[in-house]
Short mmCIF file of C-alpha atoms in Angstrom, two decimals:
data_model
loop_
_atom_site.label_atom_id
_atom_site.label_comp_id
_atom_site.label_asym_id
_atom_site.label_seq_id
_atom_site.Cartn_x
_atom_site.Cartn_y
_atom_site.Cartn_z
CA MET J 211 -26.91 -4.95 14.65
CA ALA J 212 -25.56 -5.04 18.18
CA GLU J 213 -25.41 -1.77 20.08
CA TYR J 214 -22.05 -0.01 19.84
CA LYS J 215 -20.35 0.47 23.18
CA PRO J 216 -16.72 1.47 22.62
CA ILE J 217 -13.97 -0.17 24.63
CA ARG J 218 -11.63 2.57 25.82
CA LYS J 219 -7.98 1.66 26.15
CA VAL J 220 -4.92 3.80 26.74
CA VAL J 221 -2.51 2.66 24.06
CA SER J 222 0.36 3.87 21.91
CA GLY J 223 -0.17 4.43 18.18
CA ASN J 224 1.67 1.20 17.51
CA TYR J 225 -0.51 -0.77 19.92
CA ALA J 226 -3.58 0.82 18.34
CA ALA J 227 -2.38 -0.57 15.01
CA ALA J 228 -1.79 -4.01 16.54
CA TYR J 229 -5.27 -4.08 18.09
CA ALA J 230 -6.78 -3.12 14.74
CA VAL J 231 -4.88 -5.97 13.08
CA LYS J 232 -6.25 -8.38 15.67
CA HIS J 233 -9.81 -7.04 15.33
CA ALA J 234 -9.59 -7.17 11.50
CA ARG J 235 -8.94 -10.93 11.84
CA VAL J 236 -5.78 -10.71 9.78
CA GLN J 237 -4.56 -14.19 8.83
CA VAL J 238 -0.91 -13.61 7.92
CA VAL J 239 1.61 -11.12 9.29
CA ALA J 240 5.12 -11.08 7.87
CA ALA J 241 7.43 -8.43 9.23
CA TYR J 242 10.96 -7.45 10.08
CA PRO J 243 11.65 -5.26 13.12
CA ILE J 244 12.74 -1.66 12.56
CA THR J 245 12.49 1.26 14.96
CA PRO J 246 9.94 2.79 15.51
CA GLN J 247 7.69 0.12 13.98
CA THR J 248 8.89 -2.76 16.20
CA SER J 249 6.27 -2.56 18.94
CA ILE J 250 3.44 -3.13 16.44
CA ILE J 251 4.85 -6.54 15.61
CA GLU J 252 5.79 -7.26 19.22
CA LYS J 253 2.21 -6.66 20.29
CA ILE J 254 0.88 -8.86 17.49
CA ALA J 255 3.34 -11.60 18.52
CA GLU J 256 2.02 -11.25 22.07
CA PHE J 257 -1.57 -11.70 20.86
CA ILE J 258 -0.51 -14.85 19.00
CA ALA J 259 1.45 -16.21 21.99
CA ASN J 260 -1.53 -15.63 24.30
CA GLY J 261 -3.88 -17.35 21.90
CA GLU J 262 -5.85 -14.12 21.46
CA ALA J 263 -5.39 -14.00 17.69
CA ASP J 264 -5.25 -16.74 15.08
CA ILE J 265 -2.52 -15.23 12.94
CA GLN J 266 0.23 -16.98 11.01
CA TYR J 267 3.37 -14.99 11.78
CA VAL J 268 6.17 -15.29 9.24
CA PRO J 269 9.58 -14.23 10.54
CA VAL J 270 11.62 -12.97 7.60
CA GLU J 271 15.18 -11.80 7.04
CA SER J 272 14.44 -8.40 5.50
CA GLU J 273 11.67 -5.96 4.63
CA HIS J 274 11.88 -7.03 1.00
CA SER J 275 10.99 -10.55 2.14
CA ALA J 276 8.32 -9.24 4.49
CA MET J 277 6.52 -7.67 1.56
CA ALA J 278 7.16 -10.71 -0.64
CA ALA J 279 5.62 -13.01 1.99
CA SER J 280 2.65 -10.66 2.44
CA ILE J 281 2.11 -10.69 -1.33
CA GLY J 282 2.28 -14.49 -1.41
CA ALA J 283 -0.21 -14.77 1.44
CA SER J 284 -2.53 -12.27 -0.19
CA ALA J 285 -2.35 -14.08 -3.54
CA ALA J 286 -3.31 -17.27 -1.72
CA GLY J 287 -6.46 -15.51 -0.52
CA ALA J 288 -5.43 -14.50 2.99
CA ARG J 289 -5.86 -11.12 4.67
CA ALA J 290 -2.24 -10.02 5.02
CA PHE J 291 -0.55 -7.27 7.02
CA THR J 292 2.93 -5.91 7.54
CA ALA J 293 4.53 -2.82 9.04
CA THR J 294 7.73 -0.91 8.51
CA SER J 295 9.54 2.44 8.64
CA ALA J 296 11.92 4.55 6.55
CA GLN J 297 14.87 2.50 5.20
CA GLY J 298 12.77 -0.65 5.57
CA LEU J 299 10.04 0.83 3.40
CA ALA J 300 12.65 1.87 0.86
CA LEU J 301 13.94 -1.71 0.80
CA MET J 302 10.38 -2.90 0.08
CA HIS J 303 10.02 -0.54 -2.87
CA GLU J 304 10.35 -3.13 -5.64
CA MET J 305 7.81 -5.41 -3.98
CA LEU J 306 5.34 -2.54 -3.44
CA HIS J 307 4.90 -2.36 -7.20
CA TRP J 308 4.31 -6.09 -7.20
CA ALA J 309 1.47 -5.85 -4.70
CA SER J 310 -0.41 -3.17 -6.61
CA GLY J 311 0.38 -4.62 -10.05
CA ALA J 312 -0.98 -8.01 -9.01
CA ARG J 313 -3.97 -6.20 -7.43
CA LEU J 314 -3.45 -7.62 -3.93
CA PRO J 315 -5.07 -5.76 -1.03
CA VAL J 316 -2.18 -5.97 1.43
CA VAL J 317 -2.42 -3.42 4.25
CA MET J 318 0.71 -1.97 5.81
CA VAL J 319 1.37 0.48 8.60
CA ASP J 320 4.30 2.73 7.84
CA VAL J 321 5.60 4.57 10.88
CA ASN J 322 6.92 7.76 9.28
CA ARG J 323 10.61 8.08 10.01
CA ALA J 324 13.26 10.29 8.42
CA MET J 325 15.57 8.79 5.82
CA ALA J 326 19.26 8.50 6.66
CA PRO J 327 21.91 9.86 6.66
CA PRO J 328 22.22 11.50 9.04
CA TRP J 329 20.87 8.53 10.93
CA SER J 330 17.50 9.42 12.38
CA VAL J 331 14.61 7.61 13.97
CA TRP J 332 12.33 10.64 14.18
CA ASP J 333 9.26 11.77 12.31
CA ASP J 334 9.39 12.80 8.64
CA GLN J 335 7.05 11.98 5.76
CA THR J 336 9.63 11.61 3.00
CA ASP J 337 9.80 7.80 3.38
CA SER J 338 6.12 7.20 2.59
CA LEU J 339 5.87 9.97 0.00
CA SER J 340 8.82 8.46 -1.84
CA GLN J 341 6.46 5.52 -2.48
CA ARG J 342 3.90 7.83 -4.08
CA ASP J 343 3.95 6.18 -7.51
CA THR J 344 3.83 2.53 -6.41
CA GLY J 345 0.03 2.25 -6.75
CA TRP J 346 -0.58 2.08 -2.98
CA MET J 347 -3.33 4.08 -1.35
CA GLN J 348 -2.03 6.28 1.48
CA PHE J 349 -3.89 7.30 4.63
CA TYR J 350 -2.21 9.74 7.04
CA ALA J 351 -3.33 9.41 10.65
CA GLU J 352 -3.42 12.46 12.92
CA ASN J 353 -3.68 10.56 16.21
CA ASN J 354 -3.79 7.08 17.71
CA GLN J 355 -7.53 6.81 17.17
CA GLU J 356 -7.07 7.42 13.46
CA VAL J 357 -4.38 4.74 13.34
CA TYR J 358 -6.86 2.20 14.73
CA ASP J 359 -9.77 3.36 12.56
CA GLY J 360 -7.50 3.75 9.53
CA VAL J 361 -6.29 0.14 9.59
CA LEU J 362 -9.86 -1.21 9.80
CA MET J 363 -11.06 1.04 6.98
CA ALA J 364 -7.95 0.36 4.88
CA PHE J 365 -8.72 -3.36 4.78
CA LYS J 366 -12.30 -2.75 3.69
CA ILE J 367 -11.32 -0.21 1.02
CA ALA J 368 -8.33 -2.21 -0.24
CA GLU J 369 -10.39 -5.38 -0.57
CA THR J 370 -13.13 -3.51 -2.44
CA VAL J 371 -10.91 -1.92 -5.09
CA ASN J 372 -8.19 -4.60 -5.04
CA LEU J 373 -5.31 -2.25 -4.38
CA PRO J 374 -2.92 -2.26 -1.41
CA ALA J 375 -3.13 0.46 1.24
CA MET J 376 -0.69 2.12 3.61
CA VAL J 377 -1.76 3.59 6.95
CA ILE J 378 0.83 6.13 8.03
CA GLU J 379 1.55 7.38 11.54
CA SER J 380 4.26 9.64 12.95
CA ALA J 381 7.36 8.17 14.58
CA PHE J 382 7.21 8.56 18.38
CA ILE J 383 4.74 11.45 18.23
CA LEU J 384 2.11 8.75 17.70
CA SER J 385 3.92 5.41 17.60
CA HIS J 386 5.20 5.53 21.19
CA THR J 387 2.87 8.09 22.75
CA TYR J 388 -0.08 6.82 24.77
CA ASP J 389 -3.56 8.16 24.29
CA VAL J 390 -7.14 7.02 24.79
CA VAL J 391 -8.38 4.99 21.85
CA GLU J 392 -11.99 3.91 21.50
CA MET J 393 -11.92 0.36 20.22
CA ILE J 394 -14.78 -1.46 18.60
CA PRO J 395 -16.11 -4.75 20.02
CA GLN J 396 -15.07 -7.74 17.90
CA GLU J 397 -18.56 -8.69 16.73
CA LEU J 398 -19.14 -5.17 15.38
CA VAL J 399 -15.81 -5.16 13.58
CA ASP J 400 -16.82 -8.50 12.05
CA GLU J 401 -20.03 -6.94 10.76
CA PHE J 402 -18.15 -3.97 9.33
CA LEU J 403 -15.32 -6.05 7.90
CA PRO J 404 -16.48 -9.47 6.70
CA PRO J 405 -13.93 -12.12 5.62
CA ARG J 406 -12.04 -11.28 2.45
CA LYS J 407 -13.40 -12.50 -0.88
CA PRO J 408 -10.33 -12.64 -3.10
CA LEU J 409 -10.46 -11.70 -6.76
CA TYR J 410 -8.37 -14.76 -7.60
CA ASP J 411 -7.56 -17.44 -5.07
CA LEU J 412 -4.42 -19.50 -5.53
CA ALA J 413 -5.63 -21.94 -2.88
CA ASP J 414 -8.69 -22.78 -5.00
CA PHE J 415 -7.35 -25.88 -6.77
CA SER J 416 -10.47 -26.32 -8.90
CA GLN J 417 -9.38 -23.35 -11.01
CA PRO J 418 -5.61 -23.32 -11.32
CA PHE J 419 -4.02 -20.23 -12.86
CA SER J 420 -0.66 -18.58 -13.16
CA VAL J 421 0.28 -15.35 -11.39
CA GLY J 422 2.51 -12.62 -12.77
CA ALA J 423 2.05 -13.65 -16.38
CA LEU J 424 4.17 -12.00 -19.05
CA GLY J 425 2.55 -8.89 -20.49
CA GLY J 426 4.16 -7.66 -23.64
CA PRO J 427 3.70 -4.20 -25.17
CA ASN J 428 0.36 -5.40 -26.49
CA ASP J 429 -1.08 -6.06 -23.00
CA TYR J 430 0.89 -4.13 -20.34
CA TYR J 431 -0.71 -0.76 -21.10
CA GLU J 432 -4.26 -1.96 -20.35
CA PHE J 433 -3.24 -3.35 -16.97
CA ARG J 434 -1.79 0.04 -16.01
CA TYR J 435 -5.04 1.68 -17.05
CA LYS J 436 -6.97 -0.74 -14.85
CA ILE J 437 -4.90 0.30 -11.83
CA ALA J 438 -5.44 3.97 -12.68
CA LYS J 439 -9.18 3.33 -12.94
CA ALA J 440 -9.24 1.41 -9.64
CA MET J 441 -7.48 4.33 -7.95
CA GLU J 442 -10.09 6.72 -9.36
CA ASP J 443 -12.92 4.45 -8.22
CA ALA J 444 -11.30 4.28 -4.80
CA VAL J 445 -12.30 7.91 -4.16
CA LYS J 446 -15.98 6.96 -3.95
CA VAL J 447 -15.23 3.77 -2.01
CA ILE J 448 -13.17 5.73 0.52
CA LYS J 449 -15.98 8.24 1.04
CA ASP J 450 -18.63 5.50 1.33
CA VAL J 451 -16.60 3.40 3.75
CA GLY J 452 -15.72 6.53 5.75
CA LYS J 453 -19.40 7.45 5.93
CA GLU J 454 -20.40 3.92 6.96
CA PHE J 455 -17.72 4.00 9.66
CA GLY J 456 -19.20 7.27 10.92
CA GLU J 457 -22.73 5.91 10.99
CA ARG J 458 -21.71 2.75 12.83
CA PHE J 459 -19.07 4.05 15.20
CA GLY J 460 -19.56 7.81 15.38
CA ARG J 461 -16.32 8.91 13.78
CA ASP J 462 -16.95 10.15 10.27
CA TYR J 463 -14.26 9.75 7.62
CA SER J 464 -16.35 10.58 4.56
CA GLU J 465 -14.17 13.62 3.81
CA MET J 466 -10.80 12.91 2.28
CA ILE J 467 -9.76 16.35 3.47
CA GLU J 468 -10.93 17.16 7.01
CA LYS J 469 -11.91 20.81 7.03
CA GLY J 470 -12.34 23.36 9.80
CA TYR J 471 -13.32 27.07 9.65
CA VAL J 472 -12.74 27.03 5.88
CA ASP J 473 -15.93 28.82 4.78
CA ASP J 474 -15.11 32.29 6.10
CA ALA J 475 -11.33 31.91 6.30
CA ASP J 476 -8.88 34.23 4.54
CA PHE J 477 -6.40 31.39 4.39
CA VAL J 478 -6.08 27.80 5.51
CA PHE J 479 -3.25 25.62 6.75
CA MET J 480 -2.95 22.42 4.81
CA GLY J 481 -0.91 19.39 5.82
CA MET J 482 -0.95 15.72 6.72
CA GLY J 483 -0.49 13.54 9.76
CA SER J 484 0.16 14.38 13.39
CA LEU J 485 1.30 17.96 12.78
CA MET J 486 -2.28 18.80 11.88
CA GLY J 487 -3.23 18.14 15.53
CA THR J 488 -1.00 21.06 16.47
CA VAL J 489 -2.47 23.15 13.66
CA LYS J 490 -6.05 22.47 14.77
CA GLU J 491 -5.19 23.54 18.31
CA ALA J 492 -3.46 26.68 16.98
CA VAL J 493 -6.35 27.57 14.68
CA GLU J 494 -8.73 27.54 17.66
CA LEU J 495 -6.46 30.00 19.49
CA LEU J 496 -5.85 32.16 16.41
CA ARG J 497 -9.59 32.41 15.82
CA LYS J 498 -10.01 33.78 19.35
CA GLU J 499 -7.36 36.37 18.55
CA GLY J 500 -9.26 37.47 15.45
CA TYR J 501 -7.30 35.71 12.74
CA LYS J 502 -9.55 34.43 9.97
CA VAL J 503 -7.83 31.12 9.50
CA GLY J 504 -8.92 27.55 8.91
CA TYR J 505 -7.37 24.16 8.39
CA ALA J 506 -7.51 21.43 5.77
CA LYS J 507 -6.10 18.11 6.88
CA VAL J 508 -5.35 15.81 3.96
CA ARG J 509 -6.28 12.31 5.15
CA TRP J 510 -5.81 10.44 1.89
CA PHE J 511 -2.82 11.39 -0.23
CA ARG J 512 -3.42 8.57 -2.74
CA PRO J 513 -5.87 8.74 -4.36
CA PHE J 514 -5.39 12.50 -4.19
CA PRO J 515 -8.54 14.43 -3.17
CA LYS J 516 -8.57 16.76 -6.17
CA GLU J 517 -12.21 17.83 -6.07
CA GLU J 518 -12.19 18.62 -2.37
CA LEU J 519 -9.04 20.71 -2.71
CA ARG J 520 -10.54 22.64 -5.63
CA GLU J 521 -13.62 23.40 -3.52
CA ILE J 522 -11.45 24.76 -0.72
CA ALA J 523 -9.45 26.87 -3.18
CA GLU J 524 -12.63 28.54 -4.40
CA SER J 525 -13.44 30.04 -1.01
CA VAL J 526 -10.05 31.16 0.34
CA LYS J 527 -7.47 33.80 -0.57
CA GLY J 528 -4.49 31.72 0.44
CA ILE J 529 -3.26 28.24 1.34
CA ALA J 530 -0.25 27.62 3.53
CA VAL J 531 0.98 24.12 2.76
CA LEU J 532 2.92 22.59 5.65
CA ASP J 533 5.22 19.87 4.37
CA ARG J 534 7.06 17.55 6.73
CA ASN J 535 8.86 16.24 3.66
CA TYR J 536 10.87 17.54 0.75
CA SER J 537 11.53 16.56 -2.83
CA PHE J 538 15.06 17.69 -3.58
CA GLY J 539 15.38 19.84 -6.64
CA GLN J 540 11.74 20.90 -6.42
CA GLU J 541 9.70 21.64 -3.29
CA GLY J 542 7.49 20.09 -0.61
CA ILE J 543 5.59 17.14 -2.04
CA LEU J 544 2.06 18.02 -0.86
CA PHE J 545 2.68 21.59 -2.11
CA ASN J 546 3.78 20.31 -5.48
CA GLU J 547 0.73 18.06 -5.81
CA SER J 548 -1.66 20.80 -4.69
CA LYS J 549 -0.34 23.37 -7.14
CA GLY J 550 -0.74 20.81 -9.92
CA VAL J 551 -4.36 20.17 -9.00
CA LEU J 552 -5.19 23.91 -8.97
CA TYR J 553 -3.51 24.84 -12.24
CA ASN J 554 -6.44 23.96 -14.50
CA THR J 555 -9.03 25.81 -12.42
CA ASP J 556 -10.15 29.43 -12.25
CA ALA J 557 -9.75 29.62 -8.49
CA ARG J 558 -6.07 29.94 -7.79
CA PRO J 559 -5.43 31.37 -4.34
CA ILE J 560 -1.93 32.36 -3.24
CA ILE J 561 -0.24 29.15 -2.19
CA LYS J 562 2.93 29.07 -0.15
CA ASN J 563 5.05 26.16 1.02
CA TYR J 564 6.46 25.91 4.53
CA ILE J 565 8.93 23.09 5.13
CA VAL J 566 8.52 22.14 8.78
CA GLY J 567 9.43 19.46 11.28
CA LEU J 568 11.87 17.47 9.16
CA GLY J 569 13.61 14.68 11.06
CA GLY J 570 11.40 15.17 14.12
CA ARG J 571 12.04 18.92 14.63
CA ASP J 572 9.38 20.19 17.06
CA PHE J 573 6.46 21.95 15.41
CA THR J 574 4.45 23.87 17.97
CA VAL J 575 1.48 26.21 18.33
CA PRO J 576 3.72 29.35 18.34
CA ASP J 577 5.23 28.10 15.06
CA VAL J 578 1.76 27.97 13.51
CA LYS J 579 1.14 31.51 14.77
CA ALA J 580 4.39 32.75 13.23
CA ILE J 581 3.44 31.16 9.92
CA ALA J 582 0.00 32.78 10.17
CA GLU J 583 1.67 36.21 10.60
CA ASN J 584 3.81 35.61 7.54
CA MET J 585 0.90 34.29 5.51
CA LYS J 586 -1.20 37.32 6.47
CA LYS J 587 1.51 39.65 5.13
CA VAL J 588 1.77 37.64 1.91
CA ILE J 589 -1.97 37.89 1.32
CA GLU J 590 -2.08 41.62 2.11
CA ALA J 591 0.80 42.22 -0.31
CA GLY J 592 -0.95 40.05 -2.89
CA LYS J 593 2.28 38.33 -3.87
CA LEU J 594 4.66 35.71 -2.50
CA ASP J 595 7.83 36.76 -0.66
CA ARG J 596 9.26 33.35 -1.50
CA GLU J 597 7.55 30.22 -2.76
CA VAL J 598 9.20 27.72 -0.43
CA GLU J 599 10.22 28.65 3.10
CA TRP J 600 12.46 26.45 5.24
CA TYR J 601 10.75 27.57 8.41
CA HIS J 602 13.08 26.29 11.15
CA LEU J 603 16.37 27.13 9.46
CA LYS J 604 18.93 28.63 11.84
CA ARG J 605 19.73 31.97 10.27
CA MET H 284 6.63 -36.49 -29.01
CA ASN H 285 4.53 -35.61 -25.97
CA THR H 286 1.00 -36.84 -26.29
CA LEU H 287 -0.62 -35.54 -23.08
CA PHE H 288 0.45 -31.89 -23.32
CA GLY H 289 0.20 -32.05 -27.10
CA GLU H 290 -3.55 -32.66 -26.94
CA LYS H 291 -4.10 -29.93 -24.37
CA LYS H 292 -2.05 -27.47 -26.35
CA ALA H 293 -4.06 -28.25 -29.45
CA GLN H 294 -7.28 -27.48 -27.55
CA ALA H 295 -6.04 -24.28 -25.93
CA GLU H 296 -5.97 -20.94 -27.70
CA LYS H 297 -3.73 -18.01 -26.99
CA LEU H 298 -5.73 -15.28 -25.29
CA THR H 299 -6.04 -12.05 -27.22
CA PHE H 300 -7.93 -9.01 -26.00
CA THR H 301 -9.34 -6.31 -28.22
CA SER H 302 -10.79 -3.98 -25.57
CA VAL H 303 -9.74 -3.00 -22.05
CA GLU H 304 -12.92 -4.52 -20.56
CA GLN H 305 -11.93 -7.99 -21.76
CA TYR H 306 -8.77 -8.02 -19.68
CA PRO H 307 -8.79 -9.81 -16.32
CA GLU H 308 -8.60 -7.48 -13.31
CA ALA H 309 -5.13 -8.76 -12.41
CA PRO H 310 -2.48 -10.02 -14.82
CA VAL H 311 -3.08 -13.75 -14.35
CA SER H 312 -3.05 -16.59 -16.89
CA LEU H 313 -2.64 -14.56 -20.06
CA GLY H 314 -1.78 -17.66 -22.09
CA THR H 315 1.60 -16.29 -23.12
CA THR H 316 3.31 -19.67 -22.61
CA LEU H 317 1.15 -21.12 -25.38
CA SER H 318 3.10 -19.13 -27.95
CA ASN H 319 6.31 -18.55 -26.05
CA PHE H 320 8.08 -21.94 -26.22
CA THR H 321 11.08 -21.86 -23.91
CA GLY H 322 12.37 -25.27 -24.99
CA ASP H 323 14.55 -23.85 -27.75
CA TRP H 324 16.86 -22.22 -25.16
CA ARG H 325 18.27 -25.68 -24.45
CA THR H 326 21.65 -27.23 -25.26
CA PHE H 327 21.26 -30.50 -23.37
CA ILE H 328 18.16 -32.65 -23.48
CA PRO H 329 16.96 -35.01 -20.72
CA VAL H 330 16.22 -38.54 -21.88
CA VAL H 331 14.25 -40.90 -19.63
CA ASP H 332 14.95 -44.64 -19.54
CA ASP H 333 11.64 -46.26 -18.55
CA ASN H 334 13.45 -49.47 -17.63
CA LYS H 335 15.32 -47.69 -14.81
CA CYS H 336 12.42 -45.41 -13.74
CA VAL H 337 10.81 -46.47 -10.40
CA LYS H 338 7.98 -43.90 -10.61
CA CYS H 339 9.15 -41.96 -7.54
CA TYR H 340 8.28 -38.67 -9.32
CA ILE H 341 11.12 -36.78 -7.67
CA CYS H 342 11.94 -35.31 -11.10
CA TRP H 343 8.32 -34.20 -11.47
CA LYS H 344 8.46 -32.43 -8.11
CA PHE H 345 11.79 -30.75 -8.78
CA CYS H 346 11.22 -29.57 -12.35
CA PRO H 347 11.09 -25.76 -12.09
CA GLU H 348 9.16 -25.13 -15.30
CA PRO H 349 7.26 -27.57 -14.88
CA ALA H 350 8.02 -29.49 -18.07
CA ILE H 351 7.69 -33.00 -16.64
CA TYR H 352 4.33 -34.71 -16.59
CA ILE H 353 3.09 -38.14 -15.52
CA ARG H 354 2.03 -40.25 -18.46
CA GLU H 355 -1.06 -42.43 -18.44
CA ASP H 356 1.08 -45.55 -17.98
CA GLY H 357 2.56 -44.00 -14.81
CA TYR H 358 6.01 -43.24 -16.18
CA VAL H 359 7.24 -39.69 -16.63
CA GLY H 360 7.21 -37.73 -19.86
CA ILE H 361 9.03 -34.52 -20.68
CA ASP H 362 7.45 -31.64 -22.54
CA TYR H 363 10.28 -30.61 -24.82
CA ASP H 364 8.45 -27.41 -25.82
CA TYR H 365 9.19 -26.02 -22.35
CA CYS H 366 12.17 -28.03 -21.02
CA LYS H 367 15.13 -25.63 -20.81
CA GLY H 368 17.59 -28.47 -20.23
CA CYS H 369 18.61 -27.36 -16.74
CA GLY H 370 19.39 -30.93 -15.73
CA ILE H 371 17.85 -30.79 -12.25
CA CYS H 372 15.77 -33.90 -13.04
CA ALA H 373 18.85 -35.90 -14.05
CA ASN H 374 20.72 -34.69 -10.98
CA GLU H 375 17.89 -35.63 -8.59
CA CYS H 376 16.91 -38.99 -10.14
CA PRO H 377 17.88 -41.66 -7.56
CA THR H 378 18.14 -44.47 -10.14
CA ASN H 379 19.94 -42.47 -12.86
CA ALA H 380 17.05 -43.09 -15.22
CA ILE H 381 17.43 -39.61 -16.70
CA THR H 382 20.55 -38.71 -18.65
CA MET H 383 21.44 -35.39 -20.24
CA GLU H 384 22.44 -35.71 -23.87
CA LYS H 385 23.69 -33.03 -26.27
CA GLU H 386 20.76 -32.07 -28.45
CA GLU H 387 21.13 -32.41 -32.19
CA LYS H 388 19.31 -29.50 -33.82
#
């Protein structure tokens, strides 16, 4: 194995994604431009125009077609990629089921953007979480480095378990903000991510077969079970690939929930994506001020890291779930999932939901401190003041 | 009526699975078309006149099912088990060798 010397580049989150696509030797990209995803595809088009990447780019007339073309390419045995945001992702919804149902390891970057109306281009996780039940794996990146690493790992994991994967980054906070990203030399990426070996290959004419066969009530059920099983198996694959990534390139992703100061913490902040960068910074400061707080950053939302969450719950008195998303008529989506996971266990710490940052509302270190104050009171009182708190609401 | 497909159909068996392990990983080639004949949806039936056929195979390319096959003598045959009578073949045939006739059932 060649020695690993990272190539440092200052890039936006979107460019980090594009570089990862190039380094993963993706063969087909089909995409439709939508803010704030556009610059991913622009950069890929630039690579193709400069002869830096051998990618077949398929210009399409909508996101539905972008996903359809990606599925077609993937069924033909190619490594396929696309990217989208918000309304575009919603338009893909029908096809997302197709990708997972046909067991095609398409990888997509979704740049988290709030759903309209009111028209918004800013950060919000409701678009990707609305696709929760489509059978796609979901990785939430905290920073540009995780966008790059996430895309490379997503291909390896997706192609191992034969399920599609979404790598999710925050609109503008990551997508258009420049940061240092350590990139991996091509030959080392090639070692980590060998060419795809498809489960079934439509381009193999020696064994013709039909795709999307009819499955009546006598057969459909078993295929759903197989997807469920693949998603369960993905937990181990994710940890193994994350560990291998750490051993090769120094950044360990073997934990599906990244933990900090959890062991002796009274309570932890739990959340996903870029807002956890702010939380990590705040936790450092709060620790210096004597608060016994920790953080738990959920990297993979699907498959959901049940065991890791249960372990955390055993050692803390409280969990503050920060949701940059909301399921109307219920509560924050990560909160909802977490409560469900903890119901059938003995360890049930106080768990409170804070709705924060919707539609790109700033979420800052003082906000984390204010939530910590509130959470401290809740734990001292031993009962919730309210289960769901709309933190930023103008009162 | 259709010798080539007839033989193959006689050899093939419909796939049935009795345990989850037997299923393919992805829903491909389940053999459902072996029992699900779509030909009885049809009102009009394509009839090929070999005397007019010039073996261009445009009908074979255009058939969406595909229910048209190339016979051993080079002319085209139609698998009436699957032909839905859409008439695309008759429409595309440059020599009008295929005509659509009302099917007597």
